[in-house]
Amino acid sequence: MSEVPESKLNSLSIDCVIFGFEDAQIKLLLIQRELDPHRGSWSLPGGFIKMEEGIHAASERILKEMTGVDNLYLEQLGAFGEVDRYPLKRVVTIAYYALIKPGNYTLNPGPDASEARWFPLEECPPLPFDHPDILQSAINTLQWKVQHQPIGFNLLPEKFTLLQLQELYEAILQVKLDKPNFRRKFTRLDLLEPLDEYQKAVSHRAARLYRFDEAKYKELTETGFSLRELRLMGG
Amino acid sequence: MSEVPESKLNSLSIDCVIFGFEDAQIKLLLIQRELDPHRGSWSLPGGFIKMEEGIHAASERILKEMTGVDNLYLEQLGAFGEVDRYPLKRVVTIAYYALIKPGNYTLNPGPDASEARWFPLEECPPLPFDHPDILQSAINTLQWKVQHQPIGFNLLPEKFTLLQLQELYEAILQVKLDKPNFRRKFTRLDLLEPLDEYQKAVSHRAARLYRFDEAKYKELTETGFSLRELRLMGG
DNA sequence: ACAAAAGTGTTCATCCTACACCCATGC
DNA sequence: GCATGGGTGTAGGATGAACACTTTTGT
C-alpha cells in the first residue's frame, strides 16, 4: 500500500453530465479532449478528485471551472467502475448531473479541453469510454426526477410561460402532452405564482408569465409529488 | 503519481447495507469489526476493490464472502466521499444495498470481522464513520423502490400469504395499511399467482398462498408501477 | 379574415379510500 | 361463543384523458 502523499486520488475521477434547455430542446454540454486517449473527441467534462476535497465539492469545482458558475443544481448519479472502462489504468468514476440555463453563462473549456460546446441531445456525437452509459443513466434519472420533484425550474428562466414549461417536459420525456391537462396539473400543484406580466411582441395572444413559489418549491422538493401518468397524457 | 502495481484500489472501498425480513420486521446484517479504528463496534460489511474486478463484482464478492450466496438482489446506492469520513486516510466508498431472506443462509463473518448478526432496524446499534448516512440513504431508496418495482419479493419466501406481503410493506414504509385495499392493489397488478395451497395449523381461517409470476415480475421490474398513495392508505 | 397560441369547460372512465360485512378455524 | 385473521362488496370522491370550445393578438 502506497502511503505516498498525493495531491489527487489517482484512481478516482468525476464526470459530469450537464443538461441545458434552449429553443425547446434539451442540450448537453461537452468538451473536446486535448489529451490522449481519444484526443480530439467530444466527451463529458471531468477531472480528478483532490486529496483535501469531498467528492461533491470536487464536482462543483469541475463544473465551476467549466462554466464559471457555482450554486447549480448538481446531483450524484453513482459510481461507474468496470475494469476496462478506461484503457490506460484502472479508474473508477463518480458521475454527476447538473442542470443549467445555457444562455446565462460563458463557457470556459478548462485545462484539459480545447473547446466546450452545447449539443442538442439528439445530435450528440459518439462519446468515448463508458460515457454513453453514464449519459443514459443521467437521462433516465432526469426523466424520473422531473416527474417527482420540481427540478425542472433549474432549466427555465426566472419568468416563463406555461407553454415553455410544457415544452420542457415534452423535451425531457420525449412525449407530446395535452395542453389543457398539463396546465391544470401544475396549477393544482400550487407551485406556480402567476405574475401580472405578459409576453410582448408575439403574433398571438400574449401568455401570462409565471415564476415558481420559493417556499412551495422547497416543500415539494422535500415531499415530492407525482405527475404519474404524465407520460401517457395527450396524443 | 504512483504507478506501483497494487492488488487493491487503496482509496476506494465498498460498503453493503444488507436488508432482511423476518418476524414482520426489517432486519439489518452487521459485522463486528476486528480491526481499528472502531474495533469491536458493529458496522456495515465492506472491503476493498481488487484491481481486476469491476465495482459491482466487488460488491458481489464481499456479499458472498459474508453469506455464502450469490445471485442476491444487489444495487448501488452511490459513492460517499467526504474528506474526513475515514480517519486513517482518504477513502471514498461505494455503497450498495442487498435484499436477502435471513433464514436461508448461514452467515460467515469473513476475514476482518469476528461476528455477523441480524439486527432489527429499530434496534440498530450506533454505527461508525458515515455509515449512518449510508444506512439512511439505503432506507430511503428501499422505501421508494418498493413502491415502484416489485423488489419486495426478494425479501419473502417463495410462497407467501397476502398478509405477509402487507406486513412487509408496513415494515418498510412504517405505516399501517388497509387490508382490503392492499389486496386489491396487488391482485390488479396481476403479479401474484394464486396457488392451490393454504396455510396449515393456524388458529384461524387458513390463508391462500401466492407466489409471484416470473414473467410479470420481469415486466414490472422494467416498466415499473406506482403504488402511489400507498403511504396514505388506511389509518 | 386568418393563423397561432392562450386559456376554459365538460364528459366519461378509472382509481382510491373508507368502511361494512361475511367466512373459516381453533380454543 | 368468541377471537383472529381471511376475504368480498360497495358508495362517494378525486383524478386523469380526451376533446370541444372561446379569447386575444399580429399580419
Short mmCIF file of C-alpha atoms (C1' of nucleotides) in Angstrom, two decimals:
data_model
loop_
_atom_site.label_atom_id
_atom_site.label_comp_id
_atom_site.label_asym_id
_atom_site.label_seq_id
_atom_site.Cartn_x
_atom_site.Cartn_y
_atom_site.Cartn_z
CA MET A 1 0.00 0.00 0.00
CA SER A 2 1.49 3.28 -1.04
CA GLU A 3 1.22 5.91 1.65
CA VAL A 4 2.99 8.42 -0.55
CA PRO A 5 1.25 11.79 -0.30
CA GLU A 6 -0.52 12.70 -3.49
CA SER A 7 -2.38 15.82 -4.44
CA LYS A 8 -5.14 13.88 -6.19
CA LEU A 9 -6.76 10.49 -5.89
CA ASN A 10 -5.33 8.91 -8.97
CA SER A 11 -7.79 6.07 -9.43
CA LEU A 12 -10.95 8.06 -8.87
CA SER A 13 -12.38 10.64 -11.21
CA ILE A 14 -15.52 12.75 -11.63
CA ASP A 15 -17.60 13.00 -14.79
CA CYS A 16 -20.41 15.48 -15.25
CA VAL A 17 -23.47 15.31 -17.45
CA ILE A 18 -24.57 18.91 -17.88
CA PHE A 19 -28.05 19.50 -19.21
CA GLY A 20 -29.44 22.73 -20.52
CA PHE A 21 -32.71 23.79 -22.15
CA GLU A 22 -32.80 26.16 -25.10
CA ASP A 23 -35.01 26.50 -28.17
CA ALA A 24 -37.38 23.89 -26.77
CA GLN A 25 -34.55 21.35 -26.82
CA ILE A 26 -32.57 19.56 -24.16
CA LYS A 27 -28.89 20.25 -24.70
CA LEU A 28 -25.76 18.66 -23.41
CA LEU A 29 -22.50 20.40 -22.62
CA LEU A 30 -19.46 18.54 -23.95
CA ILE A 31 -15.77 19.32 -24.12
CA GLN A 32 -13.26 18.44 -26.77
CA ARG A 33 -10.44 16.41 -25.27
CA GLU A 34 -6.94 17.75 -25.56
CA LEU A 35 -5.28 14.64 -24.18
CA ASP A 36 -5.00 11.06 -25.24
CA PRO A 37 -6.73 8.69 -25.22
CA HIS A 38 -9.49 9.85 -27.56
CA ARG A 39 -7.75 13.18 -28.11
CA GLY A 40 -10.00 15.46 -30.12
CA SER A 41 -13.23 13.64 -29.46
CA TRP A 42 -16.15 15.17 -27.60
CA SER A 43 -16.71 13.84 -24.13
CA LEU A 44 -18.24 14.55 -20.75
CA PRO A 45 -16.27 17.08 -18.73
CA GLY A 46 -14.49 15.61 -15.77
CA GLY A 47 -11.39 15.56 -13.65
CA PHE A 48 -9.70 14.03 -10.67
CA ILE A 49 -10.57 14.49 -7.03
CA LYS A 50 -8.19 16.40 -4.83
CA MET A 51 -7.00 14.87 -1.60
CA GLU A 52 -8.46 17.61 0.52
CA GLU A 53 -11.89 17.96 -1.09
CA GLY A 54 -15.04 15.88 -0.77
CA ILE A 55 -16.48 14.30 -3.88
CA HIS A 56 -19.41 16.67 -4.09
CA ALA A 57 -17.08 19.63 -3.70
CA ALA A 58 -14.91 18.17 -6.45
CA SER A 59 -17.81 18.01 -8.87
CA GLU A 60 -18.74 21.59 -8.00
CA ARG A 61 -15.19 22.71 -8.64
CA ILE A 62 -15.04 20.98 -12.01
CA LEU A 63 -18.36 22.48 -13.00
CA LYS A 64 -17.23 25.91 -11.92
CA GLU A 65 -14.00 25.60 -13.87
CA MET A 66 -16.11 24.87 -16.93
CA THR A 67 -18.87 27.41 -16.58
CA GLY A 68 -17.61 29.99 -14.13
CA VAL A 69 -20.70 29.49 -12.01
CA ASP A 70 -21.47 27.69 -8.83
CA ASN A 71 -24.70 27.05 -6.98
CA LEU A 72 -26.03 24.97 -9.82
CA TYR A 73 -28.35 22.06 -9.39
CA LEU A 74 -25.94 19.18 -9.10
CA GLU A 75 -26.63 15.63 -8.03
CA GLN A 76 -24.77 12.37 -7.99
CA LEU A 77 -25.74 9.59 -10.38
CA GLY A 78 -23.45 6.94 -8.95
CA ALA A 79 -20.14 5.26 -9.49
CA PHE A 80 -19.09 3.59 -12.72
CA GLY A 81 -16.26 1.16 -12.30
CA GLU A 82 -15.94 -1.60 -14.85
CA VAL A 83 -12.36 -2.84 -15.02
CA ASP A 84 -11.80 -1.82 -18.62
CA ARG A 85 -13.74 1.42 -18.70
CA TYR A 86 -10.56 3.48 -19.01
CA PRO A 87 -7.81 1.99 -21.14
CA LEU A 88 -4.65 3.40 -19.54
CA LYS A 89 -5.19 2.33 -15.98
CA ARG A 90 -7.85 1.38 -13.50
CA VAL A 91 -10.00 4.41 -12.83
CA VAL A 92 -13.42 4.40 -11.21
CA THR A 93 -15.52 7.45 -11.92
CA ILE A 94 -18.27 9.11 -9.94
CA ALA A 95 -20.85 10.59 -12.25
CA TYR A 96 -22.90 13.71 -11.54
CA TYR A 97 -25.53 15.54 -13.50
CA ALA A 98 -26.18 19.24 -13.47
CA LEU A 99 -28.98 21.49 -14.72
CA ILE A 100 -28.13 24.91 -16.09
CA LYS A 101 -29.60 27.71 -18.18
CA PRO A 102 -27.32 27.84 -21.23
CA GLY A 103 -27.78 31.48 -22.09
CA ASN A 104 -26.66 32.78 -18.74
CA TYR A 105 -23.04 31.76 -18.80
CA THR A 106 -19.94 31.96 -20.90
CA LEU A 107 -18.14 28.68 -21.18
CA ASN A 108 -14.56 28.06 -20.29
CA PRO A 109 -13.20 24.77 -21.58
CA GLY A 110 -10.74 24.37 -18.72
CA PRO A 111 -7.21 23.00 -18.64
CA ASP A 112 -7.65 19.63 -20.40
CA ALA A 113 -10.03 20.68 -23.15
CA SER A 114 -9.73 22.79 -26.24
CA GLU A 115 -13.36 23.69 -26.54
CA ALA A 116 -16.71 23.45 -24.78
CA ARG A 117 -19.97 23.42 -26.69
CA TRP A 118 -23.69 22.76 -26.27
CA PHE A 119 -25.13 19.91 -28.34
CA PRO A 120 -28.81 19.14 -28.78
CA LEU A 121 -29.28 15.76 -27.17
CA GLU A 122 -30.42 14.24 -30.46
CA GLU A 123 -27.26 15.37 -32.18
CA CYS A 124 -24.89 14.14 -29.54
CA PRO A 125 -21.63 12.93 -31.09
CA PRO A 126 -20.30 9.44 -30.23
CA LEU A 127 -18.88 9.51 -26.73
CA PRO A 128 -15.74 7.68 -25.60
CA PHE A 129 -15.18 5.25 -22.71
CA ASP A 130 -18.35 4.36 -20.82
CA HIS A 131 -19.72 7.87 -21.27
CA PRO A 132 -22.69 6.58 -23.27
CA ASP A 133 -23.74 4.51 -20.23
CA ILE A 134 -23.31 7.47 -17.95
CA LEU A 135 -25.35 9.68 -20.25
CA GLN A 136 -28.14 7.13 -20.44
CA SER A 137 -28.20 6.87 -16.69
CA ALA A 138 -28.41 10.66 -16.45
CA ILE A 139 -31.30 10.77 -18.91
CA ASN A 140 -33.19 8.10 -17.01
CA THR A 141 -32.65 9.91 -13.75
CA LEU A 142 -33.69 13.24 -15.20
CA GLN A 143 -36.84 11.73 -16.68
CA TRP A 144 -37.77 10.29 -13.36
CA LYS A 145 -36.83 13.29 -11.30
CA VAL A 146 -38.79 15.75 -13.35
CA GLN A 147 -41.95 13.81 -12.60
CA HIS A 148 -41.40 13.72 -8.87
CA GLN A 149 -39.58 16.88 -7.91
CA PRO A 150 -39.84 20.42 -9.23
CA ILE A 151 -36.28 20.41 -10.50
CA GLY A 152 -37.28 21.41 -14.00
CA PHE A 153 -37.17 25.03 -12.97
CA ASN A 154 -33.42 24.92 -12.85
CA LEU A 155 -33.62 24.78 -16.63
CA LEU A 156 -36.06 27.65 -17.15
CA PRO A 157 -35.61 31.42 -16.93
CA GLU A 158 -36.96 33.06 -13.81
CA LYS A 159 -40.16 34.09 -15.54
CA PHE A 160 -41.69 31.71 -18.01
CA THR A 161 -44.92 30.79 -19.71
CA LEU A 162 -46.83 27.59 -19.22
CA LEU A 163 -46.04 26.60 -22.78
CA GLN A 164 -42.34 26.87 -22.09
CA LEU A 165 -42.82 24.63 -19.10
CA GLN A 166 -44.76 22.16 -21.18
CA GLU A 167 -42.13 22.16 -23.91
CA LEU A 168 -39.52 21.44 -21.27
CA TYR A 169 -41.43 18.40 -20.10
CA GLU A 170 -42.03 17.27 -23.64
CA ALA A 171 -38.35 17.55 -24.43
CA ILE A 172 -37.27 15.66 -21.35
CA LEU A 173 -39.89 12.92 -21.52
CA GLN A 174 -39.99 12.69 -25.30
CA VAL A 175 -43.76 12.79 -25.48
CA LYS A 176 -46.45 15.14 -26.65
CA LEU A 177 -48.63 16.42 -23.85
CA ASP A 178 -52.15 17.75 -23.79
CA LYS A 179 -52.13 21.48 -23.11
CA PRO A 180 -55.29 21.91 -21.03
CA ASN A 181 -54.50 18.97 -18.80
CA PHE A 182 -50.90 19.99 -18.38
CA ARG A 183 -51.91 23.45 -17.22
CA ARG A 184 -54.32 22.06 -14.70
CA LYS A 185 -51.80 19.68 -13.27
CA PHE A 186 -49.46 22.49 -12.49
CA THR A 187 -51.98 24.99 -11.29
CA ARG A 188 -53.32 22.36 -8.91
CA LEU A 189 -49.84 21.77 -7.52
CA ASP A 190 -49.97 25.36 -6.38
CA LEU A 191 -46.30 25.70 -7.18
CA LEU A 192 -46.52 28.47 -9.75
CA GLU A 193 -47.03 32.08 -8.90
CA PRO A 194 -48.89 33.94 -11.65
CA LEU A 195 -47.39 37.35 -12.38
CA ASP A 196 -49.06 40.46 -13.71
CA GLU A 197 -46.76 40.31 -16.67
CA TYR A 198 -47.33 39.01 -20.15
CA GLN A 199 -45.33 38.15 -23.19
CA LYS A 200 -44.66 41.04 -25.55
CA ALA A 201 -44.50 41.36 -29.30
CA VAL A 202 -45.80 37.91 -30.06
CA SER A 203 -48.06 37.37 -33.00
CA HIS A 204 -50.74 35.76 -30.96
CA ARG A 205 -52.40 36.30 -27.64
CA ALA A 206 -49.74 37.11 -25.05
CA ALA A 207 -49.25 34.42 -22.43
CA ARG A 208 -49.11 35.17 -18.78
CA LEU A 209 -45.72 34.77 -17.12
CA TYR A 210 -45.20 32.69 -14.04
CA ARG A 211 -42.43 32.07 -11.62
CA PHE A 212 -42.17 29.32 -9.10
CA ASP A 213 -43.02 29.96 -5.49
CA GLU A 214 -39.84 29.61 -3.41
CA ALA A 215 -41.50 28.19 -0.32
CA LYS A 216 -43.63 25.72 -2.23
CA TYR A 217 -40.66 24.79 -4.36
CA LYS A 218 -38.71 23.78 -1.28
CA GLU A 219 -41.65 21.95 0.19
CA LEU A 220 -42.27 19.97 -2.97
CA THR A 221 -38.59 19.19 -3.32
CA GLU A 222 -38.73 17.52 0.06
CA THR A 223 -42.11 15.82 -0.05
CA GLY A 224 -42.03 15.05 -3.74
CA PHE A 225 -45.10 14.89 -5.95
CA SER A 226 -46.37 12.62 -8.61
CA LEU A 227 -47.08 13.65 -12.15
CA ARG A 228 -47.62 10.00 -12.50
CA GLU A 229 -49.48 9.49 -15.73
CA LEU A 230 -47.72 12.34 -17.40
CA ARG A 231 -46.11 10.18 -19.99
CA LEU A 232 -49.47 8.80 -21.02
CA MET A 233 -51.11 12.14 -21.37
CA GLY A 234 -52.16 13.58 -24.68
CA GLY A 235 -51.51 12.15 -28.07
CA MET B 1 1.56 9.71 -9.31
CA SER B 2 2.42 6.24 -8.15
CA GLU B 3 2.16 3.65 -10.90
CA VAL B 4 3.18 0.91 -8.50
CA PRO B 5 1.12 -2.21 -9.15
CA GLU B 6 -1.30 -2.91 -6.33
CA SER B 7 -3.68 -5.78 -5.79
CA LYS B 8 -6.43 -3.49 -4.48
CA LEU B 9 -7.52 0.07 -5.03
CA ASN B 10 -6.40 1.51 -1.74
CA SER B 11 -8.51 4.63 -1.68
CA LEU B 12 -11.77 3.05 -2.76
CA SER B 13 -13.90 0.70 -0.72
CA ILE B 14 -17.30 -0.98 -0.85
CA ASP B 15 -19.90 -0.94 1.92
CA CYS B 16 -23.06 -3.02 1.88
CA VAL B 17 -26.39 -2.42 3.55
CA ILE B 18 -27.99 -5.84 3.75
CA PHE B 19 -31.70 -5.97 4.48
CA GLY B 20 -33.70 -8.98 5.53
CA PHE B 21 -37.31 -9.57 6.57
CA GLU B 22 -38.18 -11.86 9.46
CA ASP B 23 -40.91 -11.86 12.11
CA ALA B 24 -42.65 -8.99 10.35
CA GLN B 25 -39.56 -6.83 10.88
CA ILE B 26 -36.95 -5.36 8.62
CA LYS B 27 -33.53 -6.52 9.75
CA LEU B 28 -30.05 -5.36 9.01
CA LEU B 29 -26.95 -7.52 8.76
CA LEU B 30 -23.95 -6.05 10.60
CA ILE B 31 -20.48 -7.31 11.36
CA GLN B 32 -18.36 -6.73 14.40
CA ARG B 33 -15.08 -5.09 13.42
CA GLU B 34 -11.88 -6.86 14.28
CA LEU B 35 -9.62 -4.03 13.22
CA ASP B 36 -9.05 -0.49 14.33
CA PRO B 37 -10.44 2.07 14.05
CA HIS B 38 -13.68 1.30 15.91
CA ARG B 39 -12.50 -2.20 16.68
CA GLY B 40 -15.33 -4.14 18.29
CA SER B 41 -18.15 -1.94 17.10
CA TRP B 42 -20.89 -3.10 14.76
CA SER B 43 -20.69 -1.75 11.25
CA LEU B 44 -21.72 -2.31 7.66
CA PRO B 45 -19.78 -5.10 5.98
CA GLY B 46 -17.36 -3.91 3.37
CA GLY B 47 -13.98 -4.29 1.79
CA PHE B 48 -11.64 -3.01 -0.83
CA ILE B 49 -11.93 -3.41 -4.57
CA LYS B 50 -9.49 -5.63 -6.39
CA MET B 51 -7.58 -4.29 -9.35
CA GLU B 52 -9.03 -6.86 -11.70
CA GLU B 53 -12.69 -6.74 -10.70
CA GLY B 54 -15.45 -4.27 -11.50
CA ILE B 55 -17.17 -2.48 -8.67
CA HIS B 56 -20.37 -4.45 -8.97
CA ALA B 57 -18.41 -7.70 -9.00
CA ALA B 58 -16.55 -6.49 -5.92
CA SER B 59 -19.77 -5.93 -4.01
CA GLU B 60 -20.99 -9.38 -5.05
CA ARG B 61 -17.77 -10.94 -3.84
CA ILE B 62 -17.97 -9.20 -0.47
CA LEU B 63 -21.56 -10.25 -0.06
CA LYS B 64 -20.72 -13.80 -0.99
CA GLU B 65 -17.86 -13.90 1.47
CA MET B 66 -20.33 -12.87 4.15
CA THR B 67 -23.30 -15.03 3.32
CA GLY B 68 -22.00 -17.77 1.10
CA VAL B 69 -24.59 -16.90 -1.50
CA ASP B 70 -24.61 -15.08 -4.76
CA ASN B 71 -27.38 -14.05 -7.09
CA LEU B 72 -28.87 -11.78 -4.50
CA TYR B 73 -30.69 -8.60 -5.30
CA LEU B 74 -27.92 -6.05 -5.14
CA GLU B 75 -27.95 -2.47 -6.28
CA GLN B 76 -25.71 0.54 -5.97
CA LEU B 77 -26.70 3.45 -3.75
CA GLY B 78 -23.88 5.75 -4.74
CA ALA B 79 -20.50 7.00 -3.64
CA PHE B 80 -19.81 8.57 -0.27
CA GLY B 81 -16.65 10.60 -0.19
CA GLU B 82 -16.41 13.33 2.41
CA VAL B 83 -12.78 14.09 3.17
CA ASP B 84 -12.95 13.07 6.82
CA ARG B 85 -15.29 10.10 6.54
CA TYR B 86 -12.49 7.66 7.34
CA PRO B 87 -9.97 8.80 9.91
CA LEU B 88 -6.80 6.98 8.86
CA LYS B 89 -6.60 8.08 5.26
CA ARG B 90 -8.66 9.33 2.39
CA VAL B 91 -11.04 6.58 1.33
CA VAL B 92 -14.11 7.02 -0.84
CA THR B 93 -16.68 4.26 -0.50
CA ILE B 94 -19.25 2.96 -2.93
CA ALA B 95 -22.36 1.84 -1.10
CA TYR B 96 -24.65 -0.99 -2.18
CA TYR B 97 -27.78 -2.43 -0.71
CA ALA B 98 -28.88 -6.03 -0.86
CA LEU B 99 -32.11 -7.88 -0.12
CA ILE B 100 -31.95 -11.35 1.34
CA LYS B 101 -34.11 -13.90 3.13
CA PRO B 102 -32.41 -14.27 6.52
CA GLY B 103 -33.47 -17.83 7.27
CA ASN B 104 -31.98 -19.29 4.13
CA TYR B 105 -28.32 -18.74 4.80
CA THR B 106 -25.67 -19.32 7.40
CA LEU B 107 -23.51 -16.31 7.98
CA ASN B 108 -19.77 -16.18 7.70
CA PRO B 109 -18.23 -13.05 9.21
CA GLY B 110 -15.30 -13.04 6.82
CA PRO B 111 -11.67 -12.12 7.37
CA ASP B 112 -11.96 -8.69 9.05
CA ALA B 113 -14.86 -9.40 11.36
CA SER B 114 -15.36 -11.53 14.43
CA GLU B 115 -19.10 -11.92 14.12
CA ALA B 116 -22.03 -11.27 11.83
CA ARG B 117 -25.54 -10.80 13.17
CA TRP B 118 -29.02 -9.66 12.15
CA PHE B 119 -30.41 -6.61 13.98
CA PRO B 120 -33.98 -5.36 13.80
CA LEU B 121 -33.74 -1.98 12.17
CA GLU B 122 -35.20 -0.29 15.22
CA GLU B 123 -32.55 -1.80 17.45
CA CYS B 124 -29.63 -0.92 15.24
CA PRO B 125 -26.52 -0.14 17.31
CA PRO B 126 -24.64 3.13 16.72
CA LEU B 127 -22.68 2.83 13.52
CA PRO B 128 -19.18 4.22 12.94
CA PHE B 129 -17.84 6.52 10.21
CA ASP B 130 -20.53 7.81 7.84
CA HIS B 131 -22.39 4.52 8.00
CA PRO B 132 -25.48 6.20 9.49
CA ASP B 133 -25.72 8.34 6.35
CA ILE B 134 -25.31 5.32 4.13
CA LEU B 135 -27.97 3.42 6.04
CA GLN B 136 -30.38 6.32 5.80
CA SER B 137 -29.80 6.53 2.09
CA ALA B 138 -30.46 2.80 1.78
CA ILE B 139 -33.71 3.08 3.72
CA ASN B 140 -34.90 5.95 1.56
CA THR B 141 -34.06 4.06 -1.58
CA LEU B 142 -35.76 0.91 -0.35
CA GLN B 143 -38.89 2.83 0.59
CA TRP B 144 -39.06 4.33 -2.82
CA LYS B 145 -38.19 1.19 -4.73
CA VAL B 146 -40.76 -0.97 -3.07
CA GLN B 147 -43.47 1.36 -4.32
CA HIS B 148 -42.28 1.33 -7.90
CA GLN B 149 -40.75 -2.05 -8.56
CA PRO B 150 -41.68 -5.50 -7.32
CA ILE B 151 -38.41 -5.92 -5.47
CA GLY B 152 -40.12 -6.74 -2.20
CA PHE B 153 -40.28 -10.35 -3.25
CA ASN B 154 -36.59 -10.73 -2.72
CA LEU B 155 -37.38 -10.50 0.97
CA LEU B 156 -40.22 -13.03 1.07
CA PRO B 157 -40.21 -16.83 0.92
CA GLU B 158 -41.19 -18.34 -2.39
CA LYS B 159 -44.76 -18.94 -1.21
CA PHE B 160 -46.35 -16.34 0.97
CA THR B 161 -49.70 -15.01 2.10
CA LEU B 162 -51.09 -11.61 1.30
CA LEU B 163 -50.81 -10.65 4.94
CA GLN B 164 -47.09 -11.39 4.89
CA LEU B 165 -46.78 -9.16 1.87
CA GLN B 166 -48.72 -6.44 3.59
CA GLU B 167 -46.62 -6.73 6.72
CA LEU B 168 -43.53 -6.38 4.59
CA TYR B 169 -44.81 -3.14 3.12
CA GLU B 170 -45.86 -1.89 6.51
CA ALA B 171 -42.43 -2.64 7.93
CA ILE B 172 -40.61 -0.93 5.10
CA LEU B 173 -42.85 2.11 4.83
CA GLN B 174 -43.60 2.41 8.55
CA VAL B 175 -47.32 2.79 8.04
CA LYS B 176 -50.48 0.82 8.70
CA LEU B 177 -52.26 -0.23 5.55
CA ASP B 178 -55.86 -1.10 4.84
CA LYS B 179 -56.21 -4.80 4.19
CA PRO B 180 -58.96 -4.92 1.56
CA ASN B 181 -57.42 -2.14 -0.48
CA PHE B 182 -53.97 -3.59 -0.24
CA ARG B 183 -55.17 -6.93 -1.57
CA ARG B 184 -56.91 -5.32 -4.48
CA LYS B 185 -53.92 -3.24 -5.43
CA PHE B 186 -51.83 -6.33 -5.80
CA THR B 187 -54.41 -8.52 -7.43
CA ARG B 188 -55.00 -5.80 -10.01
CA LEU B 189 -51.29 -5.64 -10.75
CA ASP B 190 -51.66 -9.21 -11.91
CA LEU B 191 -48.27 -10.01 -10.47
CA LEU B 192 -49.28 -12.67 -7.99
CA GLU B 193 -50.07 -16.21 -8.93
CA PRO B 194 -52.58 -17.78 -6.54
CA LEU B 195 -51.66 -21.34 -5.60
CA ASP B 196 -53.90 -24.21 -4.57
CA GLU B 197 -52.13 -24.28 -1.27
CA TYR B 198 -53.14 -22.87 2.05
CA GLN B 199 -51.62 -22.21 5.42
CA LYS B 200 -51.70 -25.12 7.85
CA ALA B 201 -52.29 -25.35 11.58
CA VAL B 202 -53.24 -21.78 12.10
CA SER B 203 -55.90 -20.86 14.64
CA HIS B 204 -57.98 -19.03 12.11
CA ARG B 205 -59.08 -19.47 8.56
CA ALA B 206 -56.12 -20.63 6.50
CA ALA B 207 -54.86 -18.06 4.04
CA ARG B 208 -54.16 -18.87 0.44
CA LEU B 209 -50.53 -18.91 -0.61
CA TYR B 210 -49.23 -16.96 -3.56
CA ARG B 211 -46.03 -16.70 -5.47
CA PHE B 212 -45.01 -14.06 -7.91
CA ASP B 213 -45.32 -14.63 -11.61
CA GLU B 214 -41.83 -14.71 -13.15
CA ALA B 215 -42.75 -13.15 -16.45
CA LYS B 216 -44.86 -10.42 -14.94
CA TYR B 217 -42.20 -9.81 -12.31
CA LYS B 218 -39.65 -9.09 -15.00
CA GLU B 219 -42.06 -6.94 -16.94
CA LEU B 220 -42.93 -4.84 -13.92
CA THR B 221 -39.32 -4.52 -12.94
CA GLU B 222 -38.67 -2.90 -16.29
CA THR B 223 -41.77 -0.81 -16.73
CA GLY B 224 -42.22 -0.02 -13.06
CA PHE B 225 -45.56 0.57 -11.41
CA SER B 226 -46.95 3.03 -8.98
CA LEU B 227 -48.38 2.13 -5.63
CA ARG B 228 -48.51 5.82 -5.35
CA GLU B 229 -50.77 6.65 -2.48
CA LEU B 230 -49.71 3.60 -0.56
CA ARG B 231 -48.33 5.57 2.29
CA LEU B 232 -51.62 7.38 2.72
CA MET B 233 -53.74 4.28 2.72
CA GLY B 234 -55.60 3.09 5.76
CA GLY B 235 -55.42 4.52 9.20
"C1'" DA C 1 -60.26 37.21 -42.08
"C1'" DC C 2 -56.94 34.11 -40.56
"C1'" DA C 3 -53.28 31.87 -38.07
"C1'" DA C 4 -51.43 30.78 -33.78
"C1'" DA C 5 -51.28 30.26 -29.31
"C1'" DA C 6 -53.83 31.40 -24.70
"C1'" DG C 7 -56.99 29.70 -21.90
"C1'" DT C 8 -61.74 27.35 -20.05
"C1'" DG C 9 -65.26 23.76 -19.65
"C1'" DT C 10 -67.20 19.18 -19.72
"C1'" DT C 11 -67.71 14.28 -20.07
"C1'" DC C 12 -66.50 9.64 -19.13
"C1'" DA C 13 -63.73 6.24 -17.20
"C1'" DT C 14 -60.73 4.80 -13.75
"C1'" DC C 15 -58.78 4.54 -9.44
"C1'" DC C 16 -58.65 5.32 -4.34
"C1'" DT C 17 -60.47 5.36 0.39
"C1'" DA C 18 -63.19 4.13 3.89
"C1'" DC C 19 -65.79 1.05 5.97
"C1'" DA C 20 -69.34 -2.61 6.44
"C1'" DC C 21 -69.79 -7.19 6.13
"C1'" DC C 22 -69.38 -12.39 5.86
"C1'" DC C 23 -66.27 -16.78 6.16
"C1'" DA C 24 -63.34 -20.35 8.32
"C1'" DT C 25 -60.70 -22.26 12.10
"C1'" DG C 26 -59.04 -23.32 16.82
"C1'" DC C 27 -59.79 -22.81 21.61
"C1'" DG D 1 -69.28 -18.42 21.53
"C1'" DC D 2 -65.51 -15.72 20.53
"C1'" DA D 3 -61.13 -14.23 18.94
"C1'" DT D 4 -58.36 -13.95 14.93
"C1'" DG D 5 -57.29 -13.35 10.59
"C1'" DG D 6 -59.16 -14.37 5.53
"C1'" DG D 7 -61.62 -12.42 2.13
"C1'" DT D 8 -65.64 -9.66 -0.62
"C1'" DG D 9 -68.66 -5.71 -1.63
"C1'" DT D 10 -69.82 -1.04 -2.29
"C1'" DA D 11 -70.63 4.09 -2.11
"C1'" DG D 12 -68.53 8.56 -2.78
"C1'" DG D 13 -64.83 11.24 -4.07
"C1'" DA D 14 -60.70 12.50 -6.56
"C1'" DT D 15 -58.08 12.37 -10.62
"C1'" DG D 16 -56.95 11.92 -15.35
"C1'" DA D 17 -57.68 11.64 -20.58
"C1'" DA D 18 -59.86 13.37 -24.40
"C1'" DC D 19 -61.58 16.88 -26.86
"C1'" DA D 20 -64.76 20.79 -27.91
"C1'" DC D 21 -64.79 25.45 -27.37
"C1'" DT D 22 -63.87 30.63 -26.66
"C1'" DT D 23 -60.35 34.53 -26.35
"C1'" DT D 24 -56.63 37.53 -27.78
"C1'" DT D 25 -53.11 39.36 -30.73
"C1'" DG D 26 -50.39 40.36 -35.09
"C1'" DT D 27 -50.35 40.24 -40.01
#
